DNA sequence: CCTAATTAAGAGTATTTTATCTTAATTAAA
DNA sequence: TTTAATTAAGATAAAATACTCTTAATTAGG
């Protein structure tokens, strides 16, 4: 079950890495460093983070000791903000059977069932911050939602 | 958010179509007919249903008035049975960030969160039958395609 | 100013997924 | 027995996704 594209997987992993590095003084985190530490293609990661920069979640700086930094504190960045940029606006609004006309008016046989799952997923993504997720890395026994 | 491959989407739609046709007399349902009614590539659908035949969910018959039929009553076929065949055994056991080592011992930052969503999905798929899903189609008097 | 280190941008390539095409095997009916 | 209607199986092609490469722009530091 692959829910996120590689772009989102890599993007989220990089953002969580950045959350982990905060507290240190370095404002900008090098994309090269992240690509090496996380074993992600440098050029591919660059492109992914570029789109997060263009949507103002990150800020970037070129030249020596440049890199990317949060443009918004990660306490205020929801997982949904990230996936909406990397996967598209309609991420939480798909039909399980891929039927274009499916919706409340014309539900497919999976609709009610899938709707509930999607709502739970959406709720989690919309109420969980990058900072919270990053925290789990440090304290991996934390449980998030009811 | 694309959870199922096209193979699963098409396979499920065909199976639900077959559930809808039961009660009529025809034992075998023609793949050609389904491909036309559901607007799915005939050859592609044939391959998908072949793998359901090979895993004994369906039975097939060649020659005029041949086709595929349920080998097990759809009241006993769980959605999970179908997706396990069409998506692979590990369908409900993936990491949201795509990390190969992720698990209870070495959870990624998304693990606990994702685990709960997966469990809900798995539970629904494992407790819902094709017949139940098909019933919804009949109840709401809908056709599958827009 | 010059050089090296970095991100930006876009073209190009590879891999995977999805779809099509071709041929073979099976079966019912004329 | 011949023909047409079907599924089976595998090769091929197209499209989408994932990844790589090249060049340009920016910036710090010598």
XYZ file of C-alpha atoms (C1' of nucleotides) in Angstrom:
352
model
C 0.000 0.000 0.000
C 1.807 2.991 -1.289
C 0.049 6.157 -0.231
C 2.750 8.729 -0.826
C 4.904 9.229 -3.894
C 8.670 9.083 -3.529
C 8.701 12.873 -3.672
C 6.579 13.076 -0.540
C 8.508 10.337 1.204
C 11.807 12.077 0.549
C 10.432 15.531 1.264
C 9.014 14.488 4.612
C 12.172 12.656 5.569
C 14.227 15.752 4.812
C 11.887 18.008 6.762
C 12.007 15.670 9.744
C 15.782 15.684 9.495
C 15.700 19.461 9.615
C 13.453 19.391 12.671
C 15.985 17.117 14.330
C 18.821 19.533 13.641
C 17.089 22.552 15.101
C 18.412 23.818 18.365
C 21.833 23.852 16.823
C 22.725 27.255 15.470
C 22.983 26.534 11.748
C 20.161 28.382 10.124
C 20.399 26.794 6.710
C 20.742 23.063 6.275
C 22.673 21.892 3.224
C 20.701 19.787 0.728
C 23.883 17.896 -0.073
C 24.283 16.963 3.573
C 20.701 15.744 3.803
C 20.949 13.766 0.570
C 23.997 11.991 1.945
C 22.678 11.427 5.444
C 19.298 10.179 4.208
C 20.655 8.377 1.145
C 18.476 10.281 -1.278
C 19.557 11.444 -4.733
C 20.871 14.987 -4.351
C 19.340 16.382 -7.529
C 16.006 14.741 -6.901
C 15.887 16.032 -3.344
C 16.863 19.484 -4.553
C 13.874 19.562 -6.868
C 11.522 18.393 -4.140
C 12.744 20.988 -1.667
C 12.568 23.629 -4.385
C 8.848 23.152 -4.606
C 8.578 23.485 -0.842
C 10.572 26.701 -1.121
C 8.315 27.968 -3.880
C 5.302 27.339 -1.693
C 6.958 29.243 1.166
C 7.214 26.372 3.587
C 10.982 26.621 3.277
C 13.357 29.453 2.490
C 16.583 28.857 0.605
C 19.933 30.527 0.399
C 22.552 30.034 -2.293
C 26.304 30.065 -2.073
C 28.725 28.625 0.458
C 27.048 27.524 3.700
C 23.717 27.987 1.968
C 20.849 25.559 2.084
C 17.231 25.471 3.122
C 15.556 26.520 6.352
C 12.022 26.619 7.683
C 10.205 29.738 6.611
C 7.470 28.891 9.120
C 8.231 27.288 12.488
C 7.696 23.517 12.161
C 5.291 23.756 15.095
C 2.963 25.456 12.647
C 3.513 23.231 9.623
C 0.952 20.478 9.337
C 1.736 17.241 7.534
C -1.202 18.065 5.296
C 0.493 21.311 4.219
C 3.449 19.324 2.968
C 1.543 16.587 1.151
C -0.813 19.081 -0.437
C 2.215 20.746 -2.007
C 3.962 17.540 -3.019
C 0.957 15.417 -3.992
C -1.563 17.995 -5.104
C -4.575 19.720 -3.613
C -6.917 16.800 -4.147
C -4.828 14.384 -2.124
C -7.582 13.660 0.394
C -10.359 13.646 -2.143
C -9.969 10.522 -4.221
C -12.197 7.559 -5.015
C -10.840 4.173 -3.992
C -11.977 2.705 -7.307
C -10.634 5.649 -9.287
C -14.051 6.685 -10.587
C -14.074 10.337 -11.662
C -17.753 10.950 -10.907
C -17.716 9.419 -7.437
C -18.968 11.629 -4.595
C -21.829 12.141 -2.178
C -24.332 12.453 -4.985
C -23.091 9.476 -6.931
C -21.245 7.243 -4.489
C -19.439 4.176 -5.749
C -19.826 0.951 -3.758
C -16.729 1.811 -1.754
C -17.635 5.399 -1.061
C -19.048 5.388 2.488
C -16.412 2.999 3.662
C -13.544 4.867 2.078
C -14.887 8.232 3.164
C -14.420 7.323 6.815
C -10.886 6.117 6.323
C -10.013 9.234 4.364
C -11.526 11.452 7.049
C -9.420 9.785 9.723
C -6.289 10.144 7.626
C -7.049 13.735 6.774
C -7.727 14.565 10.399
C -4.424 13.087 11.484
C -2.511 14.892 8.770
C -4.244 18.163 9.528
C -3.692 18.054 13.277
C -0.151 16.758 13.357
C 2.763 19.154 13.007
C 6.200 18.461 11.625
C 7.563 19.360 15.038
C 5.429 16.691 16.707
C 6.552 14.091 14.193
C 10.150 15.092 14.675
C 9.728 14.781 18.396
C 8.740 11.152 17.992
C 12.131 10.496 16.478
C 13.651 11.644 19.721
C 11.073 9.981 21.948
C 9.907 7.063 19.884
C 7.472 5.728 22.436
C 5.118 8.644 22.247
C 1.624 7.942 21.052
C -0.179 10.631 19.170
C -3.894 10.326 18.724
C -6.783 8.613 20.543
C -4.088 9.667 -2.633
C -3.856 6.578 -4.711
C -4.062 3.515 -2.528
C -4.867 0.864 -5.092
C -3.171 0.188 -8.422
C -5.228 0.265 -11.593
C -5.213 -3.530 -11.529
C -7.000 -3.561 -8.184
C -9.378 -0.798 -9.183
C -10.375 -2.609 -12.336
C -10.443 -6.013 -10.684
C -12.724 -4.818 -7.901
C -15.010 -3.009 -10.299
C -15.362 -6.160 -12.387
C -16.052 -8.308 -9.324
C -18.690 -5.863 -8.124
C -20.236 -5.939 -11.569
C -20.397 -9.719 -11.327
C -22.040 -9.499 -7.910
C -24.633 -7.206 -9.468
C -25.403 -9.708 -12.218
C -25.971 -12.646 -9.917
C -29.529 -13.797 -9.626
C -29.696 -13.775 -13.393
C -29.175 -17.199 -14.926
C -25.837 -16.789 -16.682
C -23.202 -18.671 -14.783
C -20.205 -17.213 -16.600
C -19.885 -13.517 -17.211
C -18.054 -12.476 -20.369
C -14.889 -10.442 -19.861
C -15.612 -8.636 -23.113
C -19.004 -7.572 -21.797
C -17.497 -6.303 -18.560
C -14.714 -4.451 -20.358
C -17.319 -2.677 -22.473
C -19.772 -1.927 -19.685
C -17.079 -0.704 -17.328
C -14.935 0.961 -20.011
C -11.820 -0.994 -19.135
C -9.290 -2.307 -21.666
C -10.348 -5.843 -22.546
C -6.857 -7.340 -22.596
C -5.820 -5.615 -19.422
C -8.948 -6.763 -17.620
C -8.397 -10.282 -18.943
C -4.958 -10.395 -17.370
C -6.254 -9.085 -14.059
C -9.076 -11.606 -13.909
C -6.645 -14.341 -14.934
C -4.695 -13.811 -11.762
C -7.926 -13.998 -9.758
C -8.673 -17.253 -11.562
C -5.214 -18.582 -10.812
C -5.718 -17.816 -7.148
C -9.063 -19.643 -7.210
C -11.258 -16.682 -6.398
C -12.758 -17.034 -9.866
C -13.242 -19.927 -12.254
C -13.055 -19.437 -16.016
C -14.469 -21.168 -19.046
C -13.327 -20.789 -22.636
C -15.311 -20.849 -25.823
C -18.626 -19.340 -26.808
C -20.688 -18.151 -23.830
C -17.586 -18.627 -21.711
C -16.295 -16.135 -19.181
C -15.508 -15.988 -15.499
C -17.613 -16.876 -12.481
C -17.139 -16.857 -8.744
C -15.417 -19.986 -7.537
C -16.323 -19.003 -3.965
C -19.596 -17.267 -3.119
C -18.986 -13.514 -2.908
C -20.469 -13.584 0.583
C -17.249 -15.337 1.564
C -14.782 -13.236 -0.399
C -13.252 -10.437 1.622
C -11.944 -7.282 -0.023
C -8.615 -8.139 1.563
C -8.544 -11.460 -0.325
C -8.767 -9.581 -3.598
C -6.204 -6.896 -2.869
C -3.763 -9.412 -1.435
C -3.829 -11.191 -4.782
C -3.686 -8.048 -6.912
C -1.351 -5.912 -4.768
C 0.757 -8.486 -2.991
C 0.823 -10.075 0.435
C 2.466 -7.130 2.134
C -0.241 -4.671 1.136
C -1.144 -3.776 4.725
C 2.407 -3.793 5.970
C 4.129 -0.759 4.515
C 5.960 2.227 5.975
C 4.504 5.625 5.124
C 8.002 6.987 4.511
C 9.061 3.933 2.531
C 11.787 2.962 4.988
C 12.714 -0.718 4.658
C 13.753 -1.178 8.294
C 10.678 0.463 9.798
C 8.717 -1.615 12.312
C 7.901 -1.953 15.997
C 11.554 -2.293 16.896
C 12.753 0.588 14.788
C 9.752 2.845 14.207
C 10.084 5.792 11.877
C 8.580 9.098 13.027
C 5.330 8.218 11.273
C 5.081 4.678 12.537
C 2.613 4.829 15.435
C 0.395 7.214 13.578
C 0.380 5.206 10.377
C -0.029 1.934 12.212
C -3.429 2.966 13.474
C -4.650 4.057 10.076
C -3.398 0.840 8.519
C -5.104 -1.217 11.212
C -8.415 0.516 10.548
C -8.080 -0.021 6.819
C -7.052 -3.621 7.224
C -9.949 -4.286 9.568
C -12.461 -2.858 7.112
C -10.998 -4.811 4.208
C -10.927 -8.016 6.225
C -14.496 -7.739 7.485
C -16.214 -6.520 4.335
C -17.321 -8.995 1.688
C -17.698 -8.444 -2.031
C -21.374 -9.245 -1.620
C -21.792 -6.457 0.953
C -20.053 -3.972 -1.307
C -22.129 -5.099 -4.252
C -25.276 -4.651 -2.237
C -24.524 -0.971 -1.905
C -24.507 -0.736 -5.688
C -27.970 -2.241 -5.884
C -29.307 -0.160 -2.997
C -28.271 3.093 -4.490
C -29.287 1.977 -8.013
C -26.043 3.161 -9.444
C -23.930 2.321 -12.354
C -20.250 2.241 -11.858
C -19.167 4.649 -14.523
C -20.145 8.293 -14.820
C 38.007 40.261 -8.611
C 38.319 35.231 -8.574
C 37.120 30.854 -6.990
C 34.529 27.429 -4.830
C 30.186 26.162 -2.884
C 25.858 26.138 -3.127
C 20.591 26.302 -4.930
C 17.587 26.951 -9.457
C 15.944 25.311 -13.602
C 15.242 22.535 -17.179
C 16.636 18.755 -20.339
C 17.505 14.065 -20.630
C 17.439 9.049 -19.120
C 15.790 4.922 -16.695
C 12.404 2.258 -14.460
C 7.847 0.923 -13.403
C 3.135 0.827 -14.382
C -0.450 0.640 -17.538
C -2.220 -0.652 -21.895
C -2.188 -2.980 -26.430
C -1.226 -6.483 -29.770
C -0.502 -11.136 -31.388
C -0.892 -15.906 -31.230
C -2.434 -20.163 -29.037
C -5.798 -23.155 -26.756
C -10.497 -24.379 -25.802
C -15.337 -24.992 -26.700
C -20.138 -24.576 -28.568
C -22.857 -24.731 -32.429
C -23.843 -24.879 -37.297
C -15.684 -30.827 -39.196
C -15.495 -26.147 -39.723
C -16.202 -21.672 -37.791
C -16.724 -18.260 -34.459
C -16.384 -16.989 -29.725
C -14.112 -17.000 -26.067
C -9.965 -17.141 -22.256
C -4.573 -17.840 -21.784
C -0.147 -16.260 -22.347
C 3.438 -13.613 -23.616
C 5.585 -9.815 -26.389
C 5.458 -5.120 -27.318
C 4.316 -0.175 -26.712
C 2.906 3.963 -24.289
C 2.579 6.696 -20.275
C 3.760 7.917 -15.748
C 7.043 8.126 -12.213
C 11.575 8.323 -10.554
C 16.054 9.664 -11.141
C 20.325 11.979 -13.422
C 22.859 15.407 -15.832
C 24.093 19.950 -17.400
C 24.181 24.714 -17.104
C 23.006 29.031 -14.873
C 22.597 32.101 -10.923
C 23.968 33.470 -6.393
C 27.058 34.225 -2.574
C 30.971 33.853 0.906
C 35.651 34.232 1.439
C 40.380 34.751 -0.008
